[in-house]
Every structure is written in C-alpha cells, then in structure tokens.
PDB file of C-alpha atoms in Angstrom:
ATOM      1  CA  UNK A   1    -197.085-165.632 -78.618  1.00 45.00           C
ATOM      2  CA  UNK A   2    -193.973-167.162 -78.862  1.00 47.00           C
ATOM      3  CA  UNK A   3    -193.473-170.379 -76.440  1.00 46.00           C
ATOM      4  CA  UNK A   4    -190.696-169.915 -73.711  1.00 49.00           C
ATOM      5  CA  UNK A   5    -188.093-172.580 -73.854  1.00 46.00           C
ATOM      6  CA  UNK A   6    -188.029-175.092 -71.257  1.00 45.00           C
ATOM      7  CA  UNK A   7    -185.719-174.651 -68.442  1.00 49.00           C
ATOM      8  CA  UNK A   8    -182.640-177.074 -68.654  1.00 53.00           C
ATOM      9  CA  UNK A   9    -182.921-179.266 -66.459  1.00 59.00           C
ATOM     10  CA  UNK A  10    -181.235-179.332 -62.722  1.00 69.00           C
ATOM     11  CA  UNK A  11    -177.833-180.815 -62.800  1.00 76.00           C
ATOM     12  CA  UNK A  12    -177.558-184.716 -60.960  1.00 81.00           C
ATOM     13  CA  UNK A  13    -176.288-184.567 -57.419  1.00 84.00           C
ATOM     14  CA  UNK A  14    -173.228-186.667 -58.901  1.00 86.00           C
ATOM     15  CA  UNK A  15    -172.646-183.900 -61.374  1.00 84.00           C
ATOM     16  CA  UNK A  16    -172.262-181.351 -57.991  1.00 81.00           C
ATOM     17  CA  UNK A  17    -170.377-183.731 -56.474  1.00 82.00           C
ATOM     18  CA  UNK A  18    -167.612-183.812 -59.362  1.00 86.00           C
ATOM     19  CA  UNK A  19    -167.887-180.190 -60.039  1.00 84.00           C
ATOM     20  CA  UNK A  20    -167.291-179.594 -55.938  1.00 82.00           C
ATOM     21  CA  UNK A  21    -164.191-182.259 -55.985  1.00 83.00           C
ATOM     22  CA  UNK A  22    -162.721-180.397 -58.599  1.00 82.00           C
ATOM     23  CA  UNK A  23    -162.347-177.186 -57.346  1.00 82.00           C
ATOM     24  CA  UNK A  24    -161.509-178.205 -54.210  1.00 82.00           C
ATOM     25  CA  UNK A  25    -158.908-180.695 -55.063  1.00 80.00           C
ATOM     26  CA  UNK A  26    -157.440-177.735 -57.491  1.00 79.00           C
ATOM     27  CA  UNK A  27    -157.706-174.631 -55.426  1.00 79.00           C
ATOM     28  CA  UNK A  28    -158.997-175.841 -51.562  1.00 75.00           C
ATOM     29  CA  UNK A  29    -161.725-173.672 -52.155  1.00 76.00           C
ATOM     30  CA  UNK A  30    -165.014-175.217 -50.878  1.00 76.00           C
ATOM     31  CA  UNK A  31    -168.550-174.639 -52.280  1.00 75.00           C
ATOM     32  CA  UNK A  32    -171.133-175.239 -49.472  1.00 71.00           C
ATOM     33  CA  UNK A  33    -174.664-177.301 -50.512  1.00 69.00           C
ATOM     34  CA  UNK A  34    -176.709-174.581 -49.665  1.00 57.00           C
ATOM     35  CA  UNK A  35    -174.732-172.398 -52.133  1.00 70.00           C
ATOM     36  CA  UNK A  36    -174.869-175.354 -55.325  1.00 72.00           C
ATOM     37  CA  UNK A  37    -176.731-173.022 -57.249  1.00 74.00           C
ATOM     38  CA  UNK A  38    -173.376-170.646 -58.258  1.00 76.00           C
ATOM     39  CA  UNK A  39    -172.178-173.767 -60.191  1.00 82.00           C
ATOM     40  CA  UNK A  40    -175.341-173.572 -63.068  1.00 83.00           C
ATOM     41  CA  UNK A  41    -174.645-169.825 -62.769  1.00 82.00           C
ATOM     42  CA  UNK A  42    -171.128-169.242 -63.265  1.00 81.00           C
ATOM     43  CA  UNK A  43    -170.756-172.410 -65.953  1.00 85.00           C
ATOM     44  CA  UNK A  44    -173.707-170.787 -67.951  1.00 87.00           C
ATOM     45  CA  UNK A  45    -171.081-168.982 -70.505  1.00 84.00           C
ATOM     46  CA  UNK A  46    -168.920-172.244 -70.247  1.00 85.00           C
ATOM     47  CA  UNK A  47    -171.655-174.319 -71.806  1.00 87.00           C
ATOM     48  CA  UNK A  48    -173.273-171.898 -74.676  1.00 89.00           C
ATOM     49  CA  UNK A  49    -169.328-171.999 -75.910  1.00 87.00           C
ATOM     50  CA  UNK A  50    -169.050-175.721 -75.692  1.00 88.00           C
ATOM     51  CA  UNK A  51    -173.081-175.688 -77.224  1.00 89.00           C
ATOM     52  CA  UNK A  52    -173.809-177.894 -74.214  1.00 86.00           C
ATOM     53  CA  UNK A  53    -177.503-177.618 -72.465  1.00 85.00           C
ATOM     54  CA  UNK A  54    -176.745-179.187 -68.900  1.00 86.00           C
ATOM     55  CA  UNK A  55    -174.288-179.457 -66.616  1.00 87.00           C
ATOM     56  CA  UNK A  56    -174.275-183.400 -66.847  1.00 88.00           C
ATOM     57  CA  UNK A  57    -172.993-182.783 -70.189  1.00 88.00           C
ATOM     58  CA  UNK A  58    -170.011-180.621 -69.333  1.00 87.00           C
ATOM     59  CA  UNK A  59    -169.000-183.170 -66.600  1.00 86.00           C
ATOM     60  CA  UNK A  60    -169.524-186.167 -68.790  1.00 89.00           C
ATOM     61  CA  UNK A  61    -167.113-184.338 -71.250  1.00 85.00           C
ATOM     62  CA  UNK A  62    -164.668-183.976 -68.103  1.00 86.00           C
ATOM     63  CA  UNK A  63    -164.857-187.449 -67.488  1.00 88.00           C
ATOM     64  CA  UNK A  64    -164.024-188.738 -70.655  1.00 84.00           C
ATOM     65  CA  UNK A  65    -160.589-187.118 -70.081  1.00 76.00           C
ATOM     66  CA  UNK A  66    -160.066-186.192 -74.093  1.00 74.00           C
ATOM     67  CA  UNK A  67    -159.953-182.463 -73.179  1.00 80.00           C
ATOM     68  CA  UNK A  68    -157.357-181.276 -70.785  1.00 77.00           C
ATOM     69  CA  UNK A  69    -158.546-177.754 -70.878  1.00 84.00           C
ATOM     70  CA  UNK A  70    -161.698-178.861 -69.792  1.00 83.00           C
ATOM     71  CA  UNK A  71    -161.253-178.638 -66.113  1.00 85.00           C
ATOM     72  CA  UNK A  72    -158.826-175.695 -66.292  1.00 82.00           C
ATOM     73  CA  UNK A  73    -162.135-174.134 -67.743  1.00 85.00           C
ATOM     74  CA  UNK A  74    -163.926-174.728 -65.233  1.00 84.00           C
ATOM     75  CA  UNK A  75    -161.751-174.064 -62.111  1.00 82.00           C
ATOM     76  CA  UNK A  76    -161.525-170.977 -63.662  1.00 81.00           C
ATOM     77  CA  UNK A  77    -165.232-169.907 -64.115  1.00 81.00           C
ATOM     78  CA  UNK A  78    -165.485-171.035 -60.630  1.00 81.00           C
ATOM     79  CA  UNK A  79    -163.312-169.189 -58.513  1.00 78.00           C
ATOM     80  CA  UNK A  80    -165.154-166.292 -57.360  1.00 70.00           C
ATOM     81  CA  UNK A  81    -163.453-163.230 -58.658  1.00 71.00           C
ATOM     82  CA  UNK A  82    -165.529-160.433 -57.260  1.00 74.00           C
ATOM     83  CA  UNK A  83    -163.095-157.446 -56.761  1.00 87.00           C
ATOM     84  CA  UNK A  84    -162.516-153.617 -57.908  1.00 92.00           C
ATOM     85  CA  UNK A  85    -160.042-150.603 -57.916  1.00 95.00           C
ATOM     86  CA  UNK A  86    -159.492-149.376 -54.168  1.00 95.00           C
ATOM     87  CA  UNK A  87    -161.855-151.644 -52.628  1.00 92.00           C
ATOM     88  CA  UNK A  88    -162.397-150.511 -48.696  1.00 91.00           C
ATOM     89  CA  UNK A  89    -160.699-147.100 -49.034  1.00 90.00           C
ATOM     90  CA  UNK A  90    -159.716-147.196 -45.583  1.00 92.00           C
ATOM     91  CA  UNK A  91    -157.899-150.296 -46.233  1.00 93.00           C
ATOM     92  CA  UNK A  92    -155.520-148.726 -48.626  1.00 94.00           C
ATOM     93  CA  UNK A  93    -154.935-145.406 -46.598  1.00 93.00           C
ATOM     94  CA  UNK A  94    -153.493-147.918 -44.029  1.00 93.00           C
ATOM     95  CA  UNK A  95    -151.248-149.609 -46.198  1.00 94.00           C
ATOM     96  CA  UNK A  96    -149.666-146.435 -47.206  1.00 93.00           C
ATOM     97  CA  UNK A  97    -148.843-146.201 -43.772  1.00 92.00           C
ATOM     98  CA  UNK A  98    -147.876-149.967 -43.144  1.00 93.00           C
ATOM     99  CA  UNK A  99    -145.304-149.464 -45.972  1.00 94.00           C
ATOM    100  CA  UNK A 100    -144.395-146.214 -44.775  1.00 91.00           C
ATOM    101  CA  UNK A 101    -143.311-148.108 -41.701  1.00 89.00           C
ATOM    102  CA  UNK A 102    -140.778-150.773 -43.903  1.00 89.00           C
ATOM    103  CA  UNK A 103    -139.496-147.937 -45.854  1.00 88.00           C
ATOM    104  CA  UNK A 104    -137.921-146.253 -42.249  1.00 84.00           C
ATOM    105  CA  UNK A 105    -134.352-147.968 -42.805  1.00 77.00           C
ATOM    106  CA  UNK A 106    -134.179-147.084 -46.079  1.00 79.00           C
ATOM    107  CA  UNK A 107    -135.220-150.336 -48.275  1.00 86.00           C
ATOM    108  CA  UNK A 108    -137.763-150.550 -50.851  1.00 92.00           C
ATOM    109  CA  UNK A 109    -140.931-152.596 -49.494  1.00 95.00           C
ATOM    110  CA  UNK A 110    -142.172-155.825 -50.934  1.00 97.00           C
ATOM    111  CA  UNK A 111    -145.864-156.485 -51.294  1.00 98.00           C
ATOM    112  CA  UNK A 112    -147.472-159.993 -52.342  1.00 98.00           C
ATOM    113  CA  UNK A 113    -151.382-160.051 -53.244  1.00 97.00           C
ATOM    114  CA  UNK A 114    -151.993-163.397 -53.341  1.00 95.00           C
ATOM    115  CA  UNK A 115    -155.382-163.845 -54.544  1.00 91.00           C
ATOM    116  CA  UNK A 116    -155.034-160.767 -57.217  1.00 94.00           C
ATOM    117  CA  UNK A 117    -158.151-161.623 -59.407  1.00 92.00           C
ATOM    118  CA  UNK A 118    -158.599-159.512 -62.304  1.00 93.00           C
ATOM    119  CA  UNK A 119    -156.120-157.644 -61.120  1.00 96.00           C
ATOM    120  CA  UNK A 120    -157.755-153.992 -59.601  1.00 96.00           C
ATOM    121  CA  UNK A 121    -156.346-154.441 -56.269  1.00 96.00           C
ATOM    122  CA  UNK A 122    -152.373-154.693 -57.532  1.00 97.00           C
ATOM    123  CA  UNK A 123    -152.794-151.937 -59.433  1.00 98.00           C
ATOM    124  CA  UNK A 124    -154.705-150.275 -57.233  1.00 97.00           C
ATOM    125  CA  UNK A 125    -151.854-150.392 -55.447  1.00 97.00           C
ATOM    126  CA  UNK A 126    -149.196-149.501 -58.033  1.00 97.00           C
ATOM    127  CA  UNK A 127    -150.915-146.243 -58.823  1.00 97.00           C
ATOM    128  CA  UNK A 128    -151.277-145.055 -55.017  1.00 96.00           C
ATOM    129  CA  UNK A 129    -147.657-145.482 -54.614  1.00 96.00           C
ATOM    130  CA  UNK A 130    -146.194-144.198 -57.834  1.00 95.00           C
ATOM    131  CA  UNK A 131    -148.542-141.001 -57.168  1.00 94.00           C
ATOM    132  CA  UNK A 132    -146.756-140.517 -53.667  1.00 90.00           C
ATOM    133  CA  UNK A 133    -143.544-141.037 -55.846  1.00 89.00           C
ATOM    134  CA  UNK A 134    -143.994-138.511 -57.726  1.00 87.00           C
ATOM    135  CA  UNK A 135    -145.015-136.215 -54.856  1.00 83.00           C
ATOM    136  CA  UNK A 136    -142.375-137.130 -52.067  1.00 76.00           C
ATOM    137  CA  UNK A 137    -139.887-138.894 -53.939  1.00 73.00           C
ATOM    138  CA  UNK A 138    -139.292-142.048 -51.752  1.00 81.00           C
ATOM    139  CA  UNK A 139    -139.061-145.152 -53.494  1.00 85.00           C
ATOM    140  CA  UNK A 140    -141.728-147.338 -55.625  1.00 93.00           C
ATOM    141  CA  UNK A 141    -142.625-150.680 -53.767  1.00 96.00           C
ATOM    142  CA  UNK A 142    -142.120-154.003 -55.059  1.00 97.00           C
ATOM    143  CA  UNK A 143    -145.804-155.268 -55.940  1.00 98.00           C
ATOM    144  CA  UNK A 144    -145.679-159.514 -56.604  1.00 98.00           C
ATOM    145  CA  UNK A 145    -149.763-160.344 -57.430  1.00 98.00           C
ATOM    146  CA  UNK A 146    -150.532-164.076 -57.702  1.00 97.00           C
ATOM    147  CA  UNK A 147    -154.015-165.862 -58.572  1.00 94.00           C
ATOM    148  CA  UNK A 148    -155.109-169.883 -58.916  1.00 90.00           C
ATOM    149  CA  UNK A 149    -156.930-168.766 -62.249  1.00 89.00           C
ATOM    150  CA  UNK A 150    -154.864-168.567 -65.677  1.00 89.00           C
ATOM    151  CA  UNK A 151    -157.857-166.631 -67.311  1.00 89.00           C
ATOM    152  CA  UNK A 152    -157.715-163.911 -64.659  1.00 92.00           C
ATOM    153  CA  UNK A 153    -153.557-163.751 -64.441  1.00 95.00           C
ATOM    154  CA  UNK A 154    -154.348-163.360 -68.326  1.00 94.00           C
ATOM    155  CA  UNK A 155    -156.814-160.451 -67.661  1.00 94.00           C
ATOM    156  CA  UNK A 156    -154.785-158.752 -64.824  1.00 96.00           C
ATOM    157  CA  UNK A 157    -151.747-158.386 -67.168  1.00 97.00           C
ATOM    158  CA  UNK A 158    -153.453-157.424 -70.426  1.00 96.00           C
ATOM    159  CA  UNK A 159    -154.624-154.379 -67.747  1.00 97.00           C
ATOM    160  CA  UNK A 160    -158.087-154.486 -70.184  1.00 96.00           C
ATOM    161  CA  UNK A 161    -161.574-153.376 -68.487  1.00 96.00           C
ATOM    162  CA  UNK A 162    -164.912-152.495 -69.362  1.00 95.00           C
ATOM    163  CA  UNK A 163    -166.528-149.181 -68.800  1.00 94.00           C
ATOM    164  CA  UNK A 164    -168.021-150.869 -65.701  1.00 93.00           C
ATOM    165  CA  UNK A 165    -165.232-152.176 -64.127  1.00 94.00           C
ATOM    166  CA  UNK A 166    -163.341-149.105 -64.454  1.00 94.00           C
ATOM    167  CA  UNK A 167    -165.779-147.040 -62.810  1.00 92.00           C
ATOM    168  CA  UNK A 168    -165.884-149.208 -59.670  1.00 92.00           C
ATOM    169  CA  UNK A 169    -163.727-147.014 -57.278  1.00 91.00           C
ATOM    170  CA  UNK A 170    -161.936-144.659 -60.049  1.00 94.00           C
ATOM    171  CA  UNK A 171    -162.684-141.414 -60.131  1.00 93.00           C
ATOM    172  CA  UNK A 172    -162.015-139.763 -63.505  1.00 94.00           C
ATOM    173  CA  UNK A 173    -158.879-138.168 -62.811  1.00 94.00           C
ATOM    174  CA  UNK A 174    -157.374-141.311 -62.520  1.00 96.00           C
ATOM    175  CA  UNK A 175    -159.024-143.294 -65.227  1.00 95.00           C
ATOM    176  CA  UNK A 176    -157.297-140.842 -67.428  1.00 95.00           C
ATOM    177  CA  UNK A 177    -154.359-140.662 -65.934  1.00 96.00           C
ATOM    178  CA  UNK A 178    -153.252-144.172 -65.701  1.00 97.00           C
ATOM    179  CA  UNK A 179    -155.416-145.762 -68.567  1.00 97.00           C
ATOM    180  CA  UNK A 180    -156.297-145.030 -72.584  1.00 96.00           C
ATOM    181  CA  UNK A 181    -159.570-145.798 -74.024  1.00 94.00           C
ATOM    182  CA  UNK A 182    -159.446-148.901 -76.816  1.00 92.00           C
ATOM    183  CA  UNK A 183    -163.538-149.216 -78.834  1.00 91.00           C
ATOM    184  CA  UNK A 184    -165.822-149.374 -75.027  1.00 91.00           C
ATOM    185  CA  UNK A 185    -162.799-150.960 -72.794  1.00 95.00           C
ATOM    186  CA  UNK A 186    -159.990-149.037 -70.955  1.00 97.00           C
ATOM    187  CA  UNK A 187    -156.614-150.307 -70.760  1.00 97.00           C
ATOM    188  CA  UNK A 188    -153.979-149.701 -68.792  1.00 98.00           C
ATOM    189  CA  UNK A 189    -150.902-147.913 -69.484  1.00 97.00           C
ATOM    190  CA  UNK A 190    -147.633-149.747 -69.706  1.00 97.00           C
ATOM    191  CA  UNK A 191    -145.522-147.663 -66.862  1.00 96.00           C
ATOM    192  CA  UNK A 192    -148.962-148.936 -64.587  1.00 97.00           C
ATOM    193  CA  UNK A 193    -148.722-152.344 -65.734  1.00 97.00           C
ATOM    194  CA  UNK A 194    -144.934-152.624 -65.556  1.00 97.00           C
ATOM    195  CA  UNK A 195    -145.257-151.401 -62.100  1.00 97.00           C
ATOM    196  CA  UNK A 196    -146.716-155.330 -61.291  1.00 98.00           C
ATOM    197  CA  UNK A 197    -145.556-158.534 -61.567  1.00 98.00           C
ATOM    198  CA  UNK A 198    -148.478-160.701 -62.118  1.00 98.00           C
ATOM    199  CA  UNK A 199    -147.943-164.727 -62.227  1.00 96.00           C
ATOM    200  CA  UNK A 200    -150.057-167.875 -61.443  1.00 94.00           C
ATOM    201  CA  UNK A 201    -149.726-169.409 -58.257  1.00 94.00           C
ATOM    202  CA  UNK A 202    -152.088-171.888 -56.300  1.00 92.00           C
ATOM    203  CA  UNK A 203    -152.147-170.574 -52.909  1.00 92.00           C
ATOM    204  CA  UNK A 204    -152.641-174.275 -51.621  1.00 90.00           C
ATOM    205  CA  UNK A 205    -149.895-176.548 -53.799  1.00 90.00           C
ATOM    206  CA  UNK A 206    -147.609-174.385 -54.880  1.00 94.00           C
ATOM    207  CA  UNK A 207    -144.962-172.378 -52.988  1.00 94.00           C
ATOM    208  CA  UNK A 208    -145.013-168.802 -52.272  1.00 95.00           C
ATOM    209  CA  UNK A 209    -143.086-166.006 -54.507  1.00 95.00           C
ATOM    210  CA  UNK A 210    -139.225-165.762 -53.920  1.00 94.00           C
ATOM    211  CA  UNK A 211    -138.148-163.310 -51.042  1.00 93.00           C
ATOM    212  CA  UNK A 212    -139.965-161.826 -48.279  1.00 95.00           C
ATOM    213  CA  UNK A 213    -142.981-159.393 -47.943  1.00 97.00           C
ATOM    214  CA  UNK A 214    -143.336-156.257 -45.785  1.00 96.00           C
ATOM    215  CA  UNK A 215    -147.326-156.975 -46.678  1.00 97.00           C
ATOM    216  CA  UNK A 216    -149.200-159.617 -47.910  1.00 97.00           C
ATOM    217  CA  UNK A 217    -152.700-158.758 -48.609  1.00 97.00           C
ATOM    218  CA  UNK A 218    -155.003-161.887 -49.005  1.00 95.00           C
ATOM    219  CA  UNK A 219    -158.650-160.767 -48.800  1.00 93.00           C
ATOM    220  CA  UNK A 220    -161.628-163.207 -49.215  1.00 88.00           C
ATOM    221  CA  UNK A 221    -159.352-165.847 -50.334  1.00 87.00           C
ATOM    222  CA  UNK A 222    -158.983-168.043 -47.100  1.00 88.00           C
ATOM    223  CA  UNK A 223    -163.127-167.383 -46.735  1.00 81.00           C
ATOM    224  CA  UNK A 224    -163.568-170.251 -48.686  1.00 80.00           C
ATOM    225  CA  UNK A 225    -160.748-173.150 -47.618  1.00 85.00           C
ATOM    226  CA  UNK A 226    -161.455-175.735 -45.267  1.00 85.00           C
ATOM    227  CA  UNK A 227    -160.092-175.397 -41.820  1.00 86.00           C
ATOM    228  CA  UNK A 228    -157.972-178.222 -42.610  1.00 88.00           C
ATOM    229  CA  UNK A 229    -156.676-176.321 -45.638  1.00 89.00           C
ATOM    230  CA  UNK A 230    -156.237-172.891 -43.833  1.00 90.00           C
ATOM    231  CA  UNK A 231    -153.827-174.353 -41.614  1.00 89.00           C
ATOM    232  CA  UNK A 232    -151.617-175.668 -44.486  1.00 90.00           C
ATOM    233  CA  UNK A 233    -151.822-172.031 -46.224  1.00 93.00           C
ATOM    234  CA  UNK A 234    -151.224-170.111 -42.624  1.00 94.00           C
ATOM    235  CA  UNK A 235    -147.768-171.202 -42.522  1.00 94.00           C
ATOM    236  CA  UNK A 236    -146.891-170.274 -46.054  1.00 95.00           C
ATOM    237  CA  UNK A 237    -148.067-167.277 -45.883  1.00 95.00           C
ATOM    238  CA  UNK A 238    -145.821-166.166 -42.733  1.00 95.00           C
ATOM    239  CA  UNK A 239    -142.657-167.932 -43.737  1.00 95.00           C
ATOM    240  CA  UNK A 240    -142.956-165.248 -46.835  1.00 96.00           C
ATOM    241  CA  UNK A 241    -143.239-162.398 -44.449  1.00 95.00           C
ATOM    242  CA  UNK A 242    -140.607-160.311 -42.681  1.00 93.00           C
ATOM    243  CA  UNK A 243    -140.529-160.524 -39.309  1.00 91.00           C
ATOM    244  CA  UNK A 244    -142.886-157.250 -38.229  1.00 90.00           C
ATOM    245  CA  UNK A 245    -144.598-157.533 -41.362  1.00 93.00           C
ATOM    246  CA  UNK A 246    -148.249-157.143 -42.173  1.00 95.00           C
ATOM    247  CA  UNK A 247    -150.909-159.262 -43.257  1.00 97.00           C
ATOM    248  CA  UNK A 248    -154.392-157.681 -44.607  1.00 96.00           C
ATOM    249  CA  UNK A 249    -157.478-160.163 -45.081  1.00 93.00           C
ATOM    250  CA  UNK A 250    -161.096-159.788 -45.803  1.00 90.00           C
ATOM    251  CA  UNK A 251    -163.485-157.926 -43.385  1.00 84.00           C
ATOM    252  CA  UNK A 252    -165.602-161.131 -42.296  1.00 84.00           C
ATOM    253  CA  UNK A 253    -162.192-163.298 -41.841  1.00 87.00           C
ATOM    254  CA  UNK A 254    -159.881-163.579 -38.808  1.00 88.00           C
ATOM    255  CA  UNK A 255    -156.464-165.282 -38.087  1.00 89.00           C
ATOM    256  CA  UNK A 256    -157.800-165.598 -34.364  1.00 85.00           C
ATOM    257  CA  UNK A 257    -158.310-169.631 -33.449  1.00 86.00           C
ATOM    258  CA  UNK A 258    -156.626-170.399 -36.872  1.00 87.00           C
ATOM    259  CA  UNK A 259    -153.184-170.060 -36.305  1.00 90.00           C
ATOM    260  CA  UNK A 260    -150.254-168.476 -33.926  1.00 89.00           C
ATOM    261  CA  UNK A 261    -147.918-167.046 -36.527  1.00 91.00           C
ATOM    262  CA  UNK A 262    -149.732-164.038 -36.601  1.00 93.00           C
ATOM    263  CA  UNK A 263    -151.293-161.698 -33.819  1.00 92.00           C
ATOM    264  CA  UNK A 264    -154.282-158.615 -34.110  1.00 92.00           C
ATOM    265  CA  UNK A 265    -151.976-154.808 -35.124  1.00 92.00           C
ATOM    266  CA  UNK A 266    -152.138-152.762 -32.386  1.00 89.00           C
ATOM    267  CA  UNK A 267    -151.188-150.042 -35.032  1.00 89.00           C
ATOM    268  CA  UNK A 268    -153.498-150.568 -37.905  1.00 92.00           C
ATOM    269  CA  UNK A 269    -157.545-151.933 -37.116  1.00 90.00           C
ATOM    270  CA  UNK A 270    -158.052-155.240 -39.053  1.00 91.00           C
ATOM    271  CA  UNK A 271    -154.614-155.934 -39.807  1.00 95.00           C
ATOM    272  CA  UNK A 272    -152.498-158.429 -38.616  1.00 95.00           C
ATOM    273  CA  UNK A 273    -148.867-158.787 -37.950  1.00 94.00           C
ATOM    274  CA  UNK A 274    -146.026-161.409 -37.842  1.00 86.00           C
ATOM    275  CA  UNK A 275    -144.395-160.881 -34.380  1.00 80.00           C
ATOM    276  CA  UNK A 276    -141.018-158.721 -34.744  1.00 69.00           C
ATOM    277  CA  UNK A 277    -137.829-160.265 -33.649  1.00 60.00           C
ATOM    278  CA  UNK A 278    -136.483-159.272 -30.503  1.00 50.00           C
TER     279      UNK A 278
END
C-alpha cells in the first residue's frame, strides 16, 4: 500500500491573525474564529502555485514585502465569491418591476451591483432586460457592476464559465442564446457583455460610480463588515441613489438598526428604499 502523506500542518495563530488583518484592512470584510478554517481552504490553490506546503510560508513570503502581488493574491482568493445566473428568481421578477417604476417619466434607469463577483448577477440582469427590449421596446438600463477582487472583475468581463457555472439558473434556451461554446467553457456574447460595465471598486475606500442609481443591488456583501464598517458604507451607498430609489440586499441582512437613510418597500418584500423627496 502506498503511505498517505502527512497532513500539513495547522497554520500558527499569528499566521490567522495576519491573514484576518489583511482582508479586513483591504476589503472590511471580517472572518470570524470559529470560521478560520476557510483560510487553509480557499489558499489551498494559492500555495500548490507558489509550491508552498503551509500557510506560515505564504505569510512569511507576505512579510518579506518582495512580492507586491502577494497580498492582492490573497485578498482575492479570500473574498467569498459564491454567486450564479438569476439567483432568488423572485428577486429579479421584482426588479423588473422596480425599474419599471424609474422608467415612468421617460429616462433610462441606472443600476449599480456593487459586489458583482464573477459576474452572473450583472448579466443576469443585462439579459432580462434586453429580452423585454426586444419584446416591448422600452429602453435598455444602464447596468454599472463593481467588485473588491481584480481576478473576479477579470472573470466577469472575459464573460468565460464552466459547464457548471452556466447551468446554475440557465435554462438552455438562454445558454444558447446569449453565450457560444469555446473547448468545455461557455462564453458570453459580446452584445451581452457590452450590455455591462464592469470595473474594480472597494466598497469600503473607494468612492462609489459616477451618477445616481434607480437600484443598487448589494447582496451578501455587507454580511461580512463590521458594524463599524457598515455604517461608513451605508452612507455611500445612498448618496449614489436617487431619491425613491431601491436598494436590494441579501436574504439574512437588514438595513433595520444600521442606518436611517433607508426604510423597509412597502411595494416590493425585502427591498428597501431611499425616502422620495417631497
């Protein structure tokens, strides 16, 4: 029989400690103790392409400063980017309906998703709305997506995904539709791709796209920022907002005994609105 190799061994609570800092000080975003165990699980594929065996090694090389890249690499495998086409069906039938209601005086809507990942929630997005296009004839929003993570802006807007990926929430007549096969991936097609403007932007530091939004959707992002840090990103996030506008978050957060600026919909369920001007 063939010996199994010997687990590597646990990472030094100073090695959490920097890893934690790091991704807080870059993003906000907090890993709780009881959670530690993501870090040896996510930085796996960091480490067999650096040929490193433990974690103290890959923070050691962070420390020694002589690779800048280092700790972009690492934010980046990191940030939990857990997300696919149409996710919460409901939520999207909704936001036809919450841009429906920006479009009554005529203007073309604005929508921000800040937090964009991978990027199957903008374009999510961009095909819903250029199919009513095409069907109704009313105008094609303005979609702005935004993410902390250069690898996944770099993934959103090469609009490349495995057979996996695709198949989470896209039924086939869209998957042909909007995308072209390339080897085992699917790619996007340009008009889909062109119908987004992806960029990288860190929800915490930097400031918010140029303009005003009719909806900003920001789901599981604020889950994992401090209280402290919520209330810097609150703010932000409504002075991009038209007055009336809308503001979609994760099921399991809330904007209630985090902020004023924004208020429960009494037209859409789990929404939340910036109060109109009177």
């Amino acid at each position: 029989m063939t010996a199994r190799a010997a687990p590597a061994p646990a990472a030094s609570q100073a090695t959490i400690n920097v890893l934690t800092a790091l991704l807080e000080a870059r993003t906000g975003q907090q890993i709780a103790a009881y959670r530690s165990w993501r870090l040896d699980t996510a930085l796996k594929p960091l480490l067999r392409a650096r040929k490193l065996d433990t974690l103290d090694q890959l923070v050691t090389q962070l420390l020694q400063g002589s690779d800048r890249s280092i700790g972009d690499s690492i934010v980046d495998a990191l940030v939990n980017q857990e997300t696919s086409f149409f996710r919460d069906a409901q939520v999207f039938e909704m936001l036809s309906e919450a841009v429906a209601d920006a479009e009554r005086d005529g203007r073309r809507a604005r929508i921000w998703c800040a937090g964009c990942s991978t990027g199957q929630e903008p374009l999510s997005l961009a095909m819903q709305f250029a199919e009513r296009r095409e069907t109704g004839g009313v105008p094609m929003p303005e979609i702005v997506a935004t993410d902390v993570s250069d690898a996944a802006v770099a993934r959103a807007r090469s609009g490349r995904f495995s057979q996996f990926e695709i198949q989470r929430g896209l039924p086939v007549r869209r998957m042909i539709r909007w995308f072209d096969t390339t080897g085992s991936d699917w790619v996007a097609k340009p008009d889909l791709l062109g119908m987004v403007a992806f960029r990288r932007m860190n929800l915490v530091s930097d400031p918010a796209p140029p303009g005003q939004f009719d909806v900003v959707l920001c789901r599981n992002v604020l889950l994992y920022l401090s209280t402290d840090t919520k209330a810097e990103v609150f703010p932000k996030i409504a002075k991009a907002m038209k007055p009336g506008g809308v503001l979609v978050m994760g099921a399991g957060e809330t904007v209630i005994g985090q902020t004023s600026a924004f208020a429960p919909s009494k037209r859409f369920r789990g929404f939340y609105e910036m109060p109109a001007q009177e």
